PDB file of C-alpha atoms in Angstrom:
ATOM      1  CA  UNK A   1    -141.975 105.786 -41.167  1.00 58.00           C
ATOM      2  CA  UNK A   2    -142.028 106.885 -37.513  1.00 83.00           C
ATOM      3  CA  UNK A   3    -143.750 110.169 -36.806  1.00 93.00           C
ATOM      4  CA  UNK A   4    -141.303 112.932 -35.863  1.00 97.00           C
ATOM      5  CA  UNK A   5    -140.922 114.152 -32.318  1.00 98.00           C
ATOM      6  CA  UNK A   6    -141.360 117.916 -32.162  1.00 98.00           C
ATOM      7  CA  UNK A   7    -141.000 119.914 -28.957  1.00 98.00           C
ATOM      8  CA  UNK A   8    -142.622 123.292 -28.332  1.00 98.00           C
ATOM      9  CA  UNK A   9    -140.496 125.956 -26.660  1.00 98.00           C
ATOM     10  CA  UNK A  10    -142.899 128.251 -24.886  1.00 97.00           C
ATOM     11  CA  UNK A  11    -144.730 129.178 -21.719  1.00 96.00           C
ATOM     12  CA  UNK A  12    -146.643 126.280 -20.149  1.00 97.00           C
ATOM     13  CA  UNK A  13    -150.294 127.167 -19.577  1.00 97.00           C
ATOM     14  CA  UNK A  14    -150.322 130.055 -22.049  1.00 96.00           C
ATOM     15  CA  UNK A  15    -152.919 129.851 -24.826  1.00 96.00           C
ATOM     16  CA  UNK A  16    -150.633 130.113 -27.865  1.00 96.00           C
ATOM     17  CA  UNK A  17    -148.122 127.604 -26.485  1.00 97.00           C
ATOM     18  CA  UNK A  18    -150.778 125.086 -25.507  1.00 98.00           C
ATOM     19  CA  UNK A  19    -152.662 125.506 -28.793  1.00 97.00           C
ATOM     20  CA  UNK A  20    -149.520 124.797 -30.795  1.00 98.00           C
ATOM     21  CA  UNK A  21    -148.692 121.813 -28.582  1.00 98.00           C
ATOM     22  CA  UNK A  22    -152.243 120.513 -29.138  1.00 98.00           C
ATOM     23  CA  UNK A  23    -151.831 120.797 -32.912  1.00 98.00           C
ATOM     24  CA  UNK A  24    -148.505 118.926 -32.873  1.00 98.00           C
ATOM     25  CA  UNK A  25    -149.852 116.211 -30.561  1.00 98.00           C
ATOM     26  CA  UNK A  26    -152.899 115.664 -32.799  1.00 98.00           C
ATOM     27  CA  UNK A  27    -150.601 115.010 -35.747  1.00 98.00           C
ATOM     28  CA  UNK A  28    -147.767 113.077 -34.118  1.00 98.00           C
ATOM     29  CA  UNK A  29    -148.981 111.714 -30.781  1.00 98.00           C
ATOM     30  CA  UNK A  30    -146.047 113.461 -29.084  1.00 98.00           C
ATOM     31  CA  UNK A  31    -146.396 116.400 -26.704  1.00 98.00           C
ATOM     32  CA  UNK A  32    -143.550 118.257 -25.010  1.00 98.00           C
ATOM     33  CA  UNK A  33    -143.678 121.879 -23.871  1.00 98.00           C
ATOM     34  CA  UNK A  34    -140.222 123.162 -22.933  1.00 98.00           C
ATOM     35  CA  UNK A  35    -139.660 125.948 -20.430  1.00 98.00           C
ATOM     36  CA  UNK A  36    -136.217 127.322 -21.292  1.00 97.00           C
ATOM     37  CA  UNK A  37    -135.698 128.413 -17.675  1.00 96.00           C
ATOM     38  CA  UNK A  38    -135.416 124.705 -16.825  1.00 98.00           C
ATOM     39  CA  UNK A  39    -133.084 123.652 -19.645  1.00 98.00           C
ATOM     40  CA  UNK A  40    -129.496 122.577 -18.931  1.00 98.00           C
ATOM     41  CA  UNK A  41    -126.630 122.444 -21.398  1.00 98.00           C
ATOM     42  CA  UNK A  42    -123.909 119.886 -20.641  1.00 97.00           C
ATOM     43  CA  UNK A  43    -121.035 120.915 -22.880  1.00 96.00           C
ATOM     44  CA  UNK A  44    -118.956 117.818 -22.145  1.00 96.00           C
ATOM     45  CA  UNK A  45    -121.670 115.392 -23.245  1.00 95.00           C
ATOM     46  CA  UNK A  46    -123.190 117.664 -25.869  1.00 94.00           C
ATOM     47  CA  UNK A  47    -126.633 117.192 -24.325  1.00 97.00           C
ATOM     48  CA  UNK A  48    -129.282 119.881 -23.979  1.00 98.00           C
ATOM     49  CA  UNK A  49    -131.504 118.587 -21.221  1.00 98.00           C
ATOM     50  CA  UNK A  50    -135.057 119.413 -20.174  1.00 98.00           C
ATOM     51  CA  UNK A  51    -135.868 116.987 -17.387  1.00 97.00           C
ATOM     52  CA  UNK A  52    -135.286 113.537 -18.849  1.00 96.00           C
ATOM     53  CA  UNK A  53    -135.497 114.774 -22.434  1.00 98.00           C
ATOM     54  CA  UNK A  54    -132.380 115.467 -24.487  1.00 98.00           C
ATOM     55  CA  UNK A  55    -133.521 118.161 -26.896  1.00 98.00           C
ATOM     56  CA  UNK A  56    -130.682 117.202 -29.236  1.00 98.00           C
ATOM     57  CA  UNK A  57    -132.411 113.854 -29.783  1.00 98.00           C
ATOM     58  CA  UNK A  58    -135.658 115.390 -31.058  1.00 98.00           C
ATOM     59  CA  UNK A  59    -136.495 115.831 -34.720  1.00 98.00           C
ATOM     60  CA  UNK A  60    -137.702 119.387 -34.390  1.00 98.00           C
ATOM     61  CA  UNK A  61    -138.267 122.306 -32.032  1.00 98.00           C
ATOM     62  CA  UNK A  62    -140.754 125.123 -32.598  1.00 98.00           C
ATOM     63  CA  UNK A  63    -140.051 128.330 -30.695  1.00 98.00           C
ATOM     64  CA  UNK A  64    -143.354 129.918 -29.698  1.00 97.00           C
ATOM     65  CA  UNK A  65    -141.991 131.993 -26.836  1.00 95.00           C
ATOM     66  CA  UNK A  66    -138.439 132.135 -25.543  1.00 95.00           C
ATOM     67  CA  UNK A  67    -139.481 134.065 -22.417  1.00 93.00           C
ATOM     68  CA  UNK A  68    -142.452 135.999 -21.033  1.00 88.00           C
ATOM     69  CA  UNK A  69    -140.505 139.227 -21.583  1.00 86.00           C
ATOM     70  CA  UNK A  70    -137.690 140.214 -23.911  1.00 87.00           C
ATOM     71  CA  UNK A  71    -134.350 140.791 -22.215  1.00 87.00           C
ATOM     72  CA  UNK A  72    -130.657 140.201 -22.937  1.00 89.00           C
ATOM     73  CA  UNK A  73    -131.130 136.858 -21.180  1.00 90.00           C
ATOM     74  CA  UNK A  74    -133.277 135.723 -24.124  1.00 94.00           C
ATOM     75  CA  UNK A  75    -130.165 135.847 -26.286  1.00 95.00           C
ATOM     76  CA  UNK A  76    -128.476 133.338 -23.987  1.00 96.00           C
ATOM     77  CA  UNK A  77    -131.462 130.978 -24.258  1.00 96.00           C
ATOM     78  CA  UNK A  78    -131.285 131.149 -28.036  1.00 96.00           C
ATOM     79  CA  UNK A  79    -127.564 130.415 -27.943  1.00 96.00           C
ATOM     80  CA  UNK A  80    -128.347 127.159 -26.119  1.00 97.00           C
ATOM     81  CA  UNK A  81    -130.599 126.133 -28.991  1.00 97.00           C
ATOM     82  CA  UNK A  82    -127.714 126.429 -31.432  1.00 96.00           C
ATOM     83  CA  UNK A  83    -126.336 123.262 -29.802  1.00 97.00           C
ATOM     84  CA  UNK A  84    -129.484 121.399 -30.830  1.00 98.00           C
ATOM     85  CA  UNK A  85    -129.209 122.808 -34.353  1.00 97.00           C
ATOM     86  CA  UNK A  86    -125.642 121.556 -34.596  1.00 96.00           C
ATOM     87  CA  UNK A  87    -126.881 118.102 -33.564  1.00 97.00           C
ATOM     88  CA  UNK A  88    -129.264 118.113 -36.539  1.00 97.00           C
ATOM     89  CA  UNK A  89    -132.495 119.261 -34.895  1.00 98.00           C
ATOM     90  CA  UNK A  90    -134.633 121.419 -37.196  1.00 98.00           C
ATOM     91  CA  UNK A  91    -135.609 124.554 -35.294  1.00 98.00           C
ATOM     92  CA  UNK A  92    -138.523 126.726 -36.368  1.00 98.00           C
ATOM     93  CA  UNK A  93    -137.324 129.514 -36.702  1.00 96.00           C
ATOM     94  CA  UNK A  94    -133.533 129.100 -36.662  1.00 96.00           C
ATOM     95  CA  UNK A  95    -131.983 130.432 -33.463  1.00 94.00           C
ATOM     96  CA  UNK A  96    -129.539 132.674 -35.316  1.00 93.00           C
ATOM     97  CA  UNK A  97    -132.382 134.321 -37.236  1.00 95.00           C
ATOM     98  CA  UNK A  98    -134.455 134.924 -34.112  1.00 95.00           C
ATOM     99  CA  UNK A  99    -131.409 136.405 -32.359  1.00 92.00           C
ATOM    100  CA  UNK A 100    -131.523 139.325 -34.802  1.00 89.00           C
ATOM    101  CA  UNK A 101    -135.066 140.207 -33.741  1.00 92.00           C
ATOM    102  CA  UNK A 102    -134.991 140.079 -29.948  1.00 93.00           C
ATOM    103  CA  UNK A 103    -132.901 143.259 -29.845  1.00 93.00           C
ATOM    104  CA  UNK A 104    -134.968 146.107 -31.324  1.00 94.00           C
ATOM    105  CA  UNK A 105    -131.855 147.817 -32.655  1.00 95.00           C
ATOM    106  CA  UNK A 106    -130.697 144.718 -34.517  1.00 95.00           C
ATOM    107  CA  UNK A 107    -134.125 144.439 -36.133  1.00 95.00           C
ATOM    108  CA  UNK A 108    -134.111 148.121 -37.090  1.00 96.00           C
ATOM    109  CA  UNK A 109    -130.621 148.032 -38.607  1.00 96.00           C
ATOM    110  CA  UNK A 110    -131.519 144.970 -40.676  1.00 96.00           C
ATOM    111  CA  UNK A 111    -134.706 146.629 -41.966  1.00 97.00           C
ATOM    112  CA  UNK A 112    -132.849 149.860 -42.739  1.00 97.00           C
ATOM    113  CA  UNK A 113    -130.164 147.964 -44.654  1.00 97.00           C
ATOM    114  CA  UNK A 114    -132.936 146.263 -46.648  1.00 96.00           C
ATOM    115  CA  UNK A 115    -134.425 149.642 -47.581  1.00 97.00           C
ATOM    116  CA  UNK A 116    -137.692 149.124 -45.674  1.00 98.00           C
ATOM    117  CA  UNK A 117    -139.534 152.373 -44.769  1.00 97.00           C
ATOM    118  CA  UNK A 118    -139.746 152.929 -40.993  1.00 96.00           C
ATOM    119  CA  UNK A 119    -140.608 155.803 -38.650  1.00 95.00           C
ATOM    120  CA  UNK A 120    -137.901 158.457 -38.262  1.00 96.00           C
ATOM    121  CA  UNK A 121    -135.575 157.034 -35.627  1.00 97.00           C
ATOM    122  CA  UNK A 122    -132.557 158.240 -33.668  1.00 98.00           C
ATOM    123  CA  UNK A 123    -130.437 155.885 -31.574  1.00 98.00           C
ATOM    124  CA  UNK A 124    -127.926 157.385 -29.168  1.00 98.00           C
ATOM    125  CA  UNK A 125    -126.266 157.258 -25.767  1.00 98.00           C
ATOM    126  CA  UNK A 126    -125.969 161.052 -25.701  1.00 98.00           C
ATOM    127  CA  UNK A 127    -128.554 162.918 -23.567  1.00 97.00           C
ATOM    128  CA  UNK A 128    -127.940 166.035 -25.658  1.00 97.00           C
ATOM    129  CA  UNK A 129    -128.661 164.142 -28.883  1.00 98.00           C
ATOM    130  CA  UNK A 130    -131.806 162.707 -27.276  1.00 98.00           C
ATOM    131  CA  UNK A 131    -132.923 166.203 -26.302  1.00 97.00           C
ATOM    132  CA  UNK A 132    -132.328 167.385 -29.870  1.00 97.00           C
ATOM    133  CA  UNK A 133    -134.361 164.430 -31.171  1.00 98.00           C
ATOM    134  CA  UNK A 134    -137.396 165.359 -29.080  1.00 97.00           C
ATOM    135  CA  UNK A 135    -137.162 168.980 -30.186  1.00 97.00           C
ATOM    136  CA  UNK A 136    -136.769 167.897 -33.806  1.00 97.00           C
ATOM    137  CA  UNK A 137    -139.704 165.457 -33.711  1.00 97.00           C
ATOM    138  CA  UNK A 138    -141.978 167.560 -31.494  1.00 97.00           C
ATOM    139  CA  UNK A 139    -143.194 164.378 -29.830  1.00 96.00           C
ATOM    140  CA  UNK A 140    -141.084 161.225 -29.534  1.00 97.00           C
ATOM    141  CA  UNK A 141    -141.547 157.656 -28.358  1.00 96.00           C
ATOM    142  CA  UNK A 142    -138.654 156.309 -26.275  1.00 97.00           C
ATOM    143  CA  UNK A 143    -138.444 152.513 -26.590  1.00 96.00           C
ATOM    144  CA  UNK A 144    -136.328 149.984 -24.672  1.00 96.00           C
ATOM    145  CA  UNK A 145    -134.197 147.802 -26.916  1.00 95.00           C
ATOM    146  CA  UNK A 146    -135.681 144.707 -25.269  1.00 92.00           C
ATOM    147  CA  UNK A 147    -139.458 144.879 -24.823  1.00 86.00           C
ATOM    148  CA  UNK A 148    -142.778 143.620 -26.164  1.00 81.00           C
ATOM    149  CA  UNK A 149    -146.332 144.977 -26.110  1.00 76.00           C
ATOM    150  CA  UNK A 150    -145.080 148.564 -25.571  1.00 80.00           C
ATOM    151  CA  UNK A 151    -143.735 147.753 -22.102  1.00 86.00           C
ATOM    152  CA  UNK A 152    -141.280 150.348 -20.848  1.00 91.00           C
ATOM    153  CA  UNK A 153    -142.053 152.820 -23.625  1.00 94.00           C
ATOM    154  CA  UNK A 154    -142.797 156.466 -22.930  1.00 95.00           C
ATOM    155  CA  UNK A 155    -143.669 159.608 -24.864  1.00 96.00           C
ATOM    156  CA  UNK A 156    -141.701 162.803 -24.348  1.00 97.00           C
ATOM    157  CA  UNK A 157    -142.985 166.044 -25.801  1.00 96.00           C
ATOM    158  CA  UNK A 158    -141.032 169.124 -26.823  1.00 96.00           C
ATOM    159  CA  UNK A 159    -143.582 171.277 -24.977  1.00 95.00           C
ATOM    160  CA  UNK A 160    -142.039 170.202 -21.661  1.00 93.00           C
ATOM    161  CA  UNK A 161    -139.765 172.691 -19.952  1.00 93.00           C
ATOM    162  CA  UNK A 162    -136.094 172.075 -20.702  1.00 91.00           C
ATOM    163  CA  UNK A 163    -135.308 170.928 -17.163  1.00 95.00           C
ATOM    164  CA  UNK A 164    -138.269 168.546 -17.042  1.00 96.00           C
ATOM    165  CA  UNK A 165    -137.349 167.086 -20.396  1.00 97.00           C
ATOM    166  CA  UNK A 166    -133.727 166.545 -19.396  1.00 97.00           C
ATOM    167  CA  UNK A 167    -134.856 164.840 -16.190  1.00 97.00           C
ATOM    168  CA  UNK A 168    -137.249 162.576 -18.090  1.00 97.00           C
ATOM    169  CA  UNK A 169    -134.492 161.583 -20.529  1.00 98.00           C
ATOM    170  CA  UNK A 170    -132.114 160.874 -17.642  1.00 98.00           C
ATOM    171  CA  UNK A 171    -134.756 158.727 -15.942  1.00 97.00           C
ATOM    172  CA  UNK A 172    -135.324 156.690 -19.113  1.00 97.00           C
ATOM    173  CA  UNK A 173    -131.594 156.276 -19.655  1.00 97.00           C
ATOM    174  CA  UNK A 174    -131.064 154.785 -16.195  1.00 97.00           C
ATOM    175  CA  UNK A 175    -132.503 151.514 -17.510  1.00 94.00           C
ATOM    176  CA  UNK A 176    -131.721 152.119 -21.190  1.00 96.00           C
ATOM    177  CA  UNK A 177    -128.131 153.342 -21.761  1.00 96.00           C
ATOM    178  CA  UNK A 178    -128.592 153.159 -25.537  1.00 97.00           C
ATOM    179  CA  UNK A 179    -131.705 155.218 -26.235  1.00 98.00           C
ATOM    180  CA  UNK A 180    -133.978 154.288 -29.129  1.00 98.00           C
ATOM    181  CA  UNK A 181    -136.127 157.281 -30.097  1.00 98.00           C
ATOM    182  CA  UNK A 182    -138.834 157.410 -32.768  1.00 97.00           C
ATOM    183  CA  UNK A 183    -140.962 160.216 -34.101  1.00 96.00           C
ATOM    184  CA  UNK A 184    -144.507 159.816 -32.734  1.00 94.00           C
ATOM    185  CA  UNK A 185    -146.759 159.356 -35.740  1.00 89.00           C
ATOM    186  CA  UNK A 186    -150.397 160.271 -36.199  1.00 82.00           C
ATOM    187  CA  UNK A 187    -151.887 156.903 -37.160  1.00 78.00           C
ATOM    188  CA  UNK A 188    -155.323 156.251 -38.698  1.00 74.00           C
ATOM    189  CA  UNK A 189    -156.821 154.626 -35.609  1.00 77.00           C
ATOM    190  CA  UNK A 190    -155.103 151.262 -36.060  1.00 87.00           C
ATOM    191  CA  UNK A 191    -152.012 149.419 -37.180  1.00 92.00           C
ATOM    192  CA  UNK A 192    -151.785 146.033 -38.856  1.00 95.00           C
ATOM    193  CA  UNK A 193    -150.149 142.661 -38.447  1.00 96.00           C
ATOM    194  CA  UNK A 194    -149.368 140.859 -41.704  1.00 97.00           C
ATOM    195  CA  UNK A 195    -148.878 137.120 -41.170  1.00 97.00           C
ATOM    196  CA  UNK A 196    -146.283 135.038 -43.040  1.00 98.00           C
ATOM    197  CA  UNK A 197    -145.639 131.291 -42.912  1.00 98.00           C
ATOM    198  CA  UNK A 198    -142.619 129.896 -44.723  1.00 98.00           C
ATOM    199  CA  UNK A 199    -142.214 133.277 -46.407  1.00 97.00           C
ATOM    200  CA  UNK A 200    -145.744 133.165 -47.844  1.00 98.00           C
ATOM    201  CA  UNK A 201    -148.410 135.750 -46.993  1.00 97.00           C
ATOM    202  CA  UNK A 202    -151.313 134.197 -45.051  1.00 97.00           C
ATOM    203  CA  UNK A 203    -153.505 137.160 -44.084  1.00 96.00           C
ATOM    204  CA  UNK A 204    -153.728 140.355 -42.046  1.00 96.00           C
ATOM    205  CA  UNK A 205    -155.344 141.683 -38.919  1.00 96.00           C
ATOM    206  CA  UNK A 206    -155.700 145.140 -37.406  1.00 95.00           C
ATOM    207  CA  UNK A 207    -154.987 146.267 -33.851  1.00 92.00           C
ATOM    208  CA  UNK A 208    -157.373 148.980 -32.747  1.00 89.00           C
ATOM    209  CA  UNK A 209    -156.501 151.026 -29.619  1.00 79.00           C
ATOM    210  CA  UNK A 210    -158.760 151.485 -26.637  1.00 70.00           C
ATOM    211  CA  UNK A 211    -160.125 155.024 -26.507  1.00 59.00           C
ATOM    212  CA  UNK A 212    -157.419 157.592 -27.146  1.00 63.00           C
ATOM    213  CA  UNK A 213    -154.505 155.337 -26.134  1.00 57.00           C
ATOM    214  CA  UNK A 214    -151.328 156.177 -28.082  1.00 52.00           C
ATOM    215  CA  UNK A 215    -150.531 152.496 -28.684  1.00 59.00           C
ATOM    216  CA  UNK A 216    -152.649 149.688 -30.087  1.00 55.00           C
ATOM    217  CA  UNK A 217    -151.360 146.709 -28.102  1.00 62.00           C
ATOM    218  CA  UNK A 218    -153.803 144.261 -26.564  1.00 60.00           C
ATOM    219  CA  UNK A 219    -151.756 144.649 -23.367  1.00 57.00           C
ATOM    220  CA  UNK A 220    -152.989 148.277 -23.297  1.00 55.00           C
ATOM    221  CA  UNK A 221    -156.631 147.423 -23.962  1.00 64.00           C
ATOM    222  CA  UNK A 222    -156.683 147.315 -27.763  1.00 79.00           C
ATOM    223  CA  UNK A 223    -158.558 144.699 -29.764  1.00 89.00           C
ATOM    224  CA  UNK A 224    -158.151 142.773 -33.004  1.00 94.00           C
ATOM    225  CA  UNK A 225    -160.195 143.400 -36.142  1.00 94.00           C
ATOM    226  CA  UNK A 226    -160.255 142.364 -39.785  1.00 93.00           C
ATOM    227  CA  UNK A 227    -158.406 144.401 -42.406  1.00 94.00           C
ATOM    228  CA  UNK A 228    -157.459 144.196 -46.075  1.00 93.00           C
ATOM    229  CA  UNK A 229    -154.195 145.984 -46.884  1.00 94.00           C
ATOM    230  CA  UNK A 230    -153.419 146.808 -50.523  1.00 94.00           C
ATOM    231  CA  UNK A 231    -151.033 144.620 -52.493  1.00 95.00           C
ATOM    232  CA  UNK A 232    -148.312 147.290 -52.287  1.00 93.00           C
ATOM    233  CA  UNK A 233    -148.363 147.051 -48.478  1.00 95.00           C
ATOM    234  CA  UNK A 234    -148.294 143.248 -48.606  1.00 96.00           C
ATOM    235  CA  UNK A 235    -145.317 143.389 -50.964  1.00 96.00           C
ATOM    236  CA  UNK A 236    -143.444 145.744 -48.622  1.00 97.00           C
ATOM    237  CA  UNK A 237    -144.133 143.487 -45.625  1.00 97.00           C
ATOM    238  CA  UNK A 238    -142.961 140.506 -47.674  1.00 98.00           C
ATOM    239  CA  UNK A 239    -139.629 142.229 -48.304  1.00 98.00           C
ATOM    240  CA  UNK A 240    -139.328 143.089 -44.607  1.00 98.00           C
ATOM    241  CA  UNK A 241    -139.810 139.514 -43.353  1.00 98.00           C
ATOM    242  CA  UNK A 242    -137.581 138.099 -46.087  1.00 98.00           C
ATOM    243  CA  UNK A 243    -134.621 139.922 -44.520  1.00 97.00           C
ATOM    244  CA  UNK A 244    -134.800 137.566 -41.520  1.00 97.00           C
ATOM    245  CA  UNK A 245    -135.623 134.129 -42.972  1.00 97.00           C
ATOM    246  CA  UNK A 246    -138.193 133.186 -40.335  1.00 98.00           C
ATOM    247  CA  UNK A 247    -140.550 130.220 -40.595  1.00 98.00           C
ATOM    248  CA  UNK A 248    -143.449 132.120 -39.009  1.00 98.00           C
ATOM    249  CA  UNK A 249    -143.736 135.818 -38.287  1.00 97.00           C
ATOM    250  CA  UNK A 250    -145.947 138.887 -38.205  1.00 97.00           C
ATOM    251  CA  UNK A 251    -144.871 142.195 -39.734  1.00 97.00           C
ATOM    252  CA  UNK A 252    -146.231 145.235 -37.875  1.00 96.00           C
ATOM    253  CA  UNK A 253    -147.274 147.892 -40.401  1.00 95.00           C
ATOM    254  CA  UNK A 254    -149.050 151.246 -40.218  1.00 92.00           C
ATOM    255  CA  UNK A 255    -150.396 153.599 -42.859  1.00 87.00           C
ATOM    256  CA  UNK A 256    -149.174 157.192 -42.727  1.00 86.00           C
ATOM    257  CA  UNK A 257    -149.652 160.303 -44.845  1.00 83.00           C
ATOM    258  CA  UNK A 258    -146.386 159.373 -46.580  1.00 84.00           C
ATOM    259  CA  UNK A 259    -147.330 155.746 -47.192  1.00 87.00           C
ATOM    260  CA  UNK A 260    -147.023 152.522 -45.184  1.00 91.00           C
ATOM    261  CA  UNK A 261    -144.166 152.010 -42.745  1.00 95.00           C
ATOM    262  CA  UNK A 262    -142.904 149.003 -40.805  1.00 97.00           C
ATOM    263  CA  UNK A 263    -142.545 149.172 -37.034  1.00 94.00           C
ATOM    264  CA  UNK A 264    -141.004 145.754 -36.578  1.00 94.00           C
ATOM    265  CA  UNK A 265    -140.874 142.123 -37.633  1.00 97.00           C
ATOM    266  CA  UNK A 266    -141.956 139.791 -34.833  1.00 95.00           C
ATOM    267  CA  UNK A 267    -139.564 137.120 -33.620  1.00 93.00           C
ATOM    268  CA  UNK A 268    -142.409 134.651 -33.059  1.00 93.00           C
ATOM    269  CA  UNK A 269    -145.603 136.000 -34.636  1.00 91.00           C
ATOM    270  CA  UNK A 270    -149.054 136.442 -33.143  1.00 87.00           C
ATOM    271  CA  UNK A 271    -151.425 133.471 -33.024  1.00 94.00           C
ATOM    272  CA  UNK A 272    -154.356 135.228 -31.351  1.00 94.00           C
ATOM    273  CA  UNK A 273    -154.349 138.191 -33.711  1.00 93.00           C
ATOM    274  CA  UNK A 274    -154.240 135.821 -36.685  1.00 94.00           C
ATOM    275  CA  UNK A 275    -157.197 133.859 -35.302  1.00 94.00           C
ATOM    276  CA  UNK A 276    -159.408 136.723 -34.109  1.00 94.00           C
ATOM    277  CA  UNK A 277    -158.585 139.270 -36.796  1.00 93.00           C
ATOM    278  CA  UNK A 278    -157.649 137.233 -39.867  1.00 92.00           C
ATOM    279  CA  UNK A 279    -159.617 134.025 -39.155  1.00 93.00           C
ATOM    280  CA  UNK A 280    -156.385 132.099 -39.689  1.00 95.00           C
ATOM    281  CA  UNK A 281    -155.593 129.038 -37.548  1.00 97.00           C
ATOM    282  CA  UNK A 282    -151.874 129.694 -37.207  1.00 97.00           C
ATOM    283  CA  UNK A 283    -151.235 126.785 -34.849  1.00 97.00           C
ATOM    284  CA  UNK A 284    -152.658 124.170 -37.237  1.00 98.00           C
ATOM    285  CA  UNK A 285    -150.978 125.736 -40.262  1.00 98.00           C
ATOM    286  CA  UNK A 286    -147.635 125.956 -38.470  1.00 98.00           C
ATOM    287  CA  UNK A 287    -147.857 122.323 -37.338  1.00 98.00           C
ATOM    288  CA  UNK A 288    -148.598 121.169 -40.898  1.00 98.00           C
ATOM    289  CA  UNK A 289    -145.737 123.290 -42.219  1.00 98.00           C
ATOM    290  CA  UNK A 290    -143.261 121.848 -39.683  1.00 98.00           C
ATOM    291  CA  UNK A 291    -144.230 118.303 -40.584  1.00 98.00           C
ATOM    292  CA  UNK A 292    -143.841 118.977 -44.301  1.00 97.00           C
ATOM    293  CA  UNK A 293    -140.398 120.479 -43.703  1.00 97.00           C
ATOM    294  CA  UNK A 294    -139.244 117.529 -41.610  1.00 97.00           C
ATOM    295  CA  UNK A 295    -140.536 114.966 -44.084  1.00 92.00           C
ATOM    296  CA  UNK A 296    -139.221 116.646 -47.224  1.00 86.00           C
TER     297      UNK A 296
END
């Protein structure tokens, strides 16, 4: 039986993309990293072309990264992949499932409907409602609907003078008409990423902030560490990821005085955190999983 041809959708030269491509090549002898910015859909012929490769002729596609940054344009790239799915290509994870995670609001609504505990959140286009939210929370994190690694986020505090606060809200809303506002929580010095492959729990890692930074992202100087969440937290994260049906993901969780809460479910999951914090080779495990799925 011929070995399947599996393409990697990602960012050429980036560690996680290249590591996954290495793992697939070692197992199949085939290596193709696809930059979605260079993909062309020909509706008339039904071909989804990357250079000389018709992605609709592959056996599988693994989405490691759809873009370097989240934006509404990522949704369009995922829509292109639905053509390949229709042609019978197995995509890890399905484009329709990933679509629900690129937009922070879509992710939040899905988690809320599944009864998953999250930080207190207000979503609004009204500056007055946003002002009320800050005053209600005391300190609030304003988050763009499309962002990763805390990019574009800001903290607004009720201690600001009314005029300053209104100006800050107006400035944020210039780029974010629909404002996503969360209560700023006092966290215990870290949050956690719980890793799932094929719906099964594989391990956890912690993100520890640099100094007194309000966020734990590596982009802001944080680092990965080992952690061992209790079974109740693992069970909650399992329910959270199950709402999306992803092949590989990381659930971002934090402990609070009122119990664990979920910040988000990742569209693509974190390879480096899994490796450095959980000692889990996500690339190799994901490659083995994809091959099993294609051969079953």
